[in-house]
Short mmCIF file of C-alpha atoms in Angstrom, two decimals:
data_model
loop_
_atom_site.label_atom_id
_atom_site.label_comp_id
_atom_site.label_asym_id
_atom_site.label_seq_id
_atom_site.Cartn_x
_atom_site.Cartn_y
_atom_site.Cartn_z
CA MET A 146 -0.07 -0.18 0.04
CA LYS A 147 1.74 3.44 -1.12
CA ARG A 148 2.28 5.83 2.18
CA VAL A 149 0.27 9.17 1.46
CA LEU A 150 1.94 11.94 3.10
CA GLY A 151 0.98 15.62 4.16
CA ALA A 152 -0.15 17.00 7.19
CA HIS A 153 -4.00 17.73 5.60
CA THR A 154 -4.78 14.84 4.03
CA PRO A 155 -7.58 12.30 5.29
CA ALA A 156 -4.92 9.25 4.27
CA LEU A 157 -2.31 10.22 6.85
CA TYR A 158 -4.69 10.12 9.71
CA GLU A 159 -5.84 6.51 8.76
CA GLN A 160 -2.66 5.33 7.65
CA THR A 161 -0.89 6.86 11.14
CA GLN A 162 -0.78 4.21 13.76
CA VAL A 163 0.91 5.79 16.38
CA PHE A 164 0.66 9.58 17.06
CA ARG A 165 3.31 11.66 19.15
CA ILE A 166 2.11 15.15 19.62
CA TYR A 167 3.66 17.71 21.54
CA GLU A 168 2.03 21.54 21.81
CA HIS A 169 3.50 24.03 23.98
CA ASN A 170 0.47 26.60 23.83
CA VAL A 171 -2.40 25.39 21.95
CA VAL A 172 -4.30 21.97 22.76
CA PRO A 173 -3.83 19.44 19.97
CA GLY A 174 -6.68 19.86 16.73
CA LEU A 175 -7.49 16.23 17.33
CA PHE A 176 -8.77 16.88 21.25
CA GLN A 177 -10.42 20.37 20.55
CA THR A 178 -13.97 21.20 21.05
CA ALA A 179 -15.76 23.57 18.06
CA ASP A 180 -16.09 26.30 19.80
CA TYR A 181 -12.17 26.25 20.87
CA THR A 182 -11.66 25.74 17.40
CA ARG A 183 -14.16 28.72 15.84
CA SER A 184 -12.35 30.95 18.55
CA MET A 185 -8.86 30.27 17.42
CA LEU A 186 -9.44 30.55 13.58
CA GLU A 187 -11.76 33.77 14.31
CA PHE A 188 -8.87 35.21 15.29
CA TRP A 189 -6.57 33.71 12.53
CA ILE A 190 -8.58 34.69 10.13
CA ARG A 191 -8.85 38.44 11.32
CA PHE A 192 -5.09 38.45 12.01
CA LEU A 193 -3.89 36.91 8.74
CA SER A 194 -7.16 38.62 6.21
CA THR A 195 -7.96 35.39 5.45
CA PRO A 196 -11.11 34.47 3.60
CA ASN A 197 -13.89 32.55 6.51
CA ASP A 198 -14.21 29.37 5.63
CA ILE A 199 -14.59 28.39 9.44
CA GLU A 200 -17.24 26.32 8.61
CA GLU A 201 -15.65 24.29 6.09
CA ALA A 202 -12.62 24.26 8.41
CA LEU A 203 -14.99 23.18 11.52
CA ALA A 204 -16.72 20.24 9.60
CA VAL A 205 -12.97 18.79 8.37
CA ARG A 206 -11.52 19.06 11.84
CA VAL A 207 -14.60 17.51 13.54
CA GLN A 208 -14.29 14.38 10.77
CA ARG A 209 -10.53 14.16 11.54
CA GLN A 210 -11.19 13.69 15.24
CA GLN A 211 -12.87 10.38 14.79
CA VAL A 212 -9.37 8.53 14.65
CA ILE A 213 -9.25 9.21 18.24
CA TYR A 214 -11.85 6.11 19.02
CA ARG A 215 -10.35 3.81 16.96
CA PRO A 216 -8.56 1.48 18.73
CA ASP A 217 -6.07 0.86 16.67
CA LYS A 218 -4.77 4.01 16.95
CA ARG A 219 -2.43 5.51 19.56
CA PHE A 220 -2.04 8.69 20.92
CA PHE A 221 0.45 9.88 22.58
CA VAL A 222 0.42 13.22 23.37
CA VAL A 223 2.23 16.54 25.80
CA LEU A 224 1.45 19.73 26.50
CA GLU A 225 3.32 22.46 28.52
CA GLU A 226 1.01 23.80 31.37
CA GLN A 227 0.27 26.76 29.09
CA ALA A 228 -1.98 25.03 26.88
CA LEU A 229 -4.39 24.81 29.51
CA ARG A 230 -3.83 28.55 30.01
CA THR A 231 -4.21 30.02 26.46
CA TRP A 232 -7.32 31.09 25.96
CA PHE A 233 -9.13 31.09 22.62
CA GLY A 234 -12.93 32.68 23.36
CA SER A 235 -14.77 33.07 26.64
CA ALA A 236 -14.00 31.52 30.22
CA GLU A 237 -16.62 29.02 29.07
CA VAL A 238 -15.10 28.13 25.97
CA GLN A 239 -11.93 27.18 27.82
CA ALA A 240 -13.60 25.38 30.41
CA GLY A 241 -15.52 23.08 28.09
CA GLN A 242 -12.30 22.50 26.14
CA LEU A 243 -10.06 21.52 29.74
CA ASP A 244 -13.57 19.27 30.58
CA ARG A 245 -12.93 17.53 27.24
CA LEU A 246 -9.50 17.38 27.58
CA LEU A 247 -10.35 15.35 30.52
CA THR A 248 -12.61 12.79 29.09
CA VAL A 249 -10.01 12.51 26.01
CA MET A 250 -7.13 11.46 28.44
CA SER A 251 -9.55 8.34 29.71
CA LEU A 252 -9.70 7.06 25.94
CA PRO A 253 -7.90 3.30 26.92
CA ASN A 254 -5.45 4.15 23.16
CA VAL A 255 -4.44 8.11 24.78
CA SER A 256 -1.86 8.71 26.82
CA LEU A 257 -1.64 12.31 27.84
CA GLY A 258 0.94 13.99 29.96
CA ILE A 259 1.07 17.39 30.99
CA ILE A 260 4.47 19.57 31.80
CA PRO A 261 4.14 21.82 35.04
CA LEU A 262 4.71 25.27 34.37
CA MET A 263 7.55 25.30 37.07
CA VAL A 264 9.46 22.03 36.96
CA GLU A 265 12.97 20.99 36.23
CA ARG A 266 13.84 19.89 32.60
CA ASN A 267 16.20 18.13 30.33
CA GLY A 268 14.78 19.70 27.46
CA VAL A 269 12.75 22.48 26.01
CA ALA A 270 11.61 22.37 22.22
CA SER A 271 11.22 25.81 20.48
CA ALA A 272 7.83 24.78 18.25
CA GLY A 273 5.26 22.34 18.50
CA PHE A 274 5.28 19.50 16.56
CA TRP A 275 3.19 16.22 15.74
CA ILE A 276 5.35 12.95 14.72
CA PHE A 277 2.98 10.69 12.36
CA ASP A 278 4.90 7.20 12.68
CA ASP A 279 8.07 7.28 12.03
CA LEU A 280 7.68 8.80 8.54
CA LEU A 281 6.79 12.29 9.00
CA VAL A 282 6.88 15.15 11.46
CA ALA A 283 4.47 18.34 11.13
CA LEU A 284 4.75 21.89 12.28
CA GLU A 285 2.43 24.41 11.89
CA THR A 286 3.31 28.20 11.35
CA PRO A 287 0.61 30.99 11.30
CA THR A 288 1.74 31.40 7.47
CA ALA A 289 2.99 27.50 6.43
CA GLY A 290 2.77 24.08 7.20
CA ILE A 291 6.25 22.29 7.59
CA GLU A 292 7.02 18.73 6.61
CA VAL A 293 9.60 17.07 8.07
CA THR A 294 10.31 13.83 5.92
CA ARG A 295 14.52 13.04 6.43
CA PRO A 296 14.61 10.07 8.43
CA GLN A 297 17.56 11.67 10.37
CA GLU A 298 15.65 14.89 11.51
CA ILE A 299 12.30 12.69 12.32
CA ALA A 300 15.04 10.64 14.80
CA LEU A 301 15.89 14.55 16.04
CA TYR A 302 11.54 15.14 17.24
CA VAL A 303 11.80 11.64 18.10
CA ARG A 304 14.36 12.11 20.88
CA MET A 305 12.75 15.83 21.58
CA PHE A 306 9.56 14.42 21.99
CA ASP A 307 11.30 11.40 24.32
CA HIS A 308 12.44 14.46 26.60
CA MET A 309 9.76 16.34 26.88
CA LYS A 310 7.76 13.08 28.04
CA VAL A 311 10.43 12.74 30.47
CA SER A 312 9.23 16.31 32.49
CA ALA A 313 5.26 15.37 32.14
CA VAL A 314 3.33 13.96 34.51
CA TYR A 315 0.61 11.76 33.72
CA GLY A 316 -2.81 10.20 35.54
CA ALA A 317 -4.12 11.85 38.31
CA SER A 318 -1.59 14.53 38.57
CA ALA A 319 -2.36 15.69 35.09
CA ARG A 320 -6.32 15.52 35.92
CA ALA A 321 -5.39 17.77 39.11
CA LEU A 322 -3.27 20.12 36.63
CA ILE A 323 -6.42 20.23 34.17
CA THR A 324 -9.07 20.25 37.05
CA ARG A 325 -7.13 23.19 38.75
CA ALA A 326 -6.33 25.35 35.41
CA SER A 327 -10.40 24.86 34.70
CA GLU A 328 -11.40 26.03 38.53
CA GLU A 329 -9.35 29.24 37.90
CA THR A 330 -10.57 29.79 34.40
CA MET A 331 -14.10 29.69 35.57
CA ASN A 332 -13.25 31.42 38.97
CA GLY A 333 -10.98 34.46 37.46
CA ARG A 334 -13.45 34.36 34.40
CA GLU A 335 -14.73 38.11 35.22
CA TYR A 336 -11.15 39.29 34.34
CA GLY A 337 -10.81 38.25 31.45
#
């Protein structure tokens, strides 16, 4: 079977067995609520003065998210705690997003780690990245998608991901960080 590459192709999501995702300031698209995604896309559309295709983009993302419910797929996700605290939309939107994270992390094929804000660590990544099996690394910038396919470069991202996951907390400790961020979000909503 020929492998179709390209971070935005449905075939890549269908064919990938192991997803390794590191994000430093946003919740990964596969775990986003529609409201969170809408708020984030509204900002980028205004900022970049691009055509408003939010409804189409939301439909594509919702369809793509179905992959996380497939038992043959594995998702290893590491988020910086900052990603829990970067708001897109209202406090209610953010709280809904954090609740969605709590739900998704209970799936048996999802491992979600959070790197606390104030923790000694042995590495710092410069940008968020997604590793699709060991065949492609995708990075998104506001104006471009970057695809890394050279094996020696992919190996560096795999190494970086391994460094990041060592600094993360999992299970009850990760849930506690998400819950605390949600409580602080709702308690501070009048300041947002």
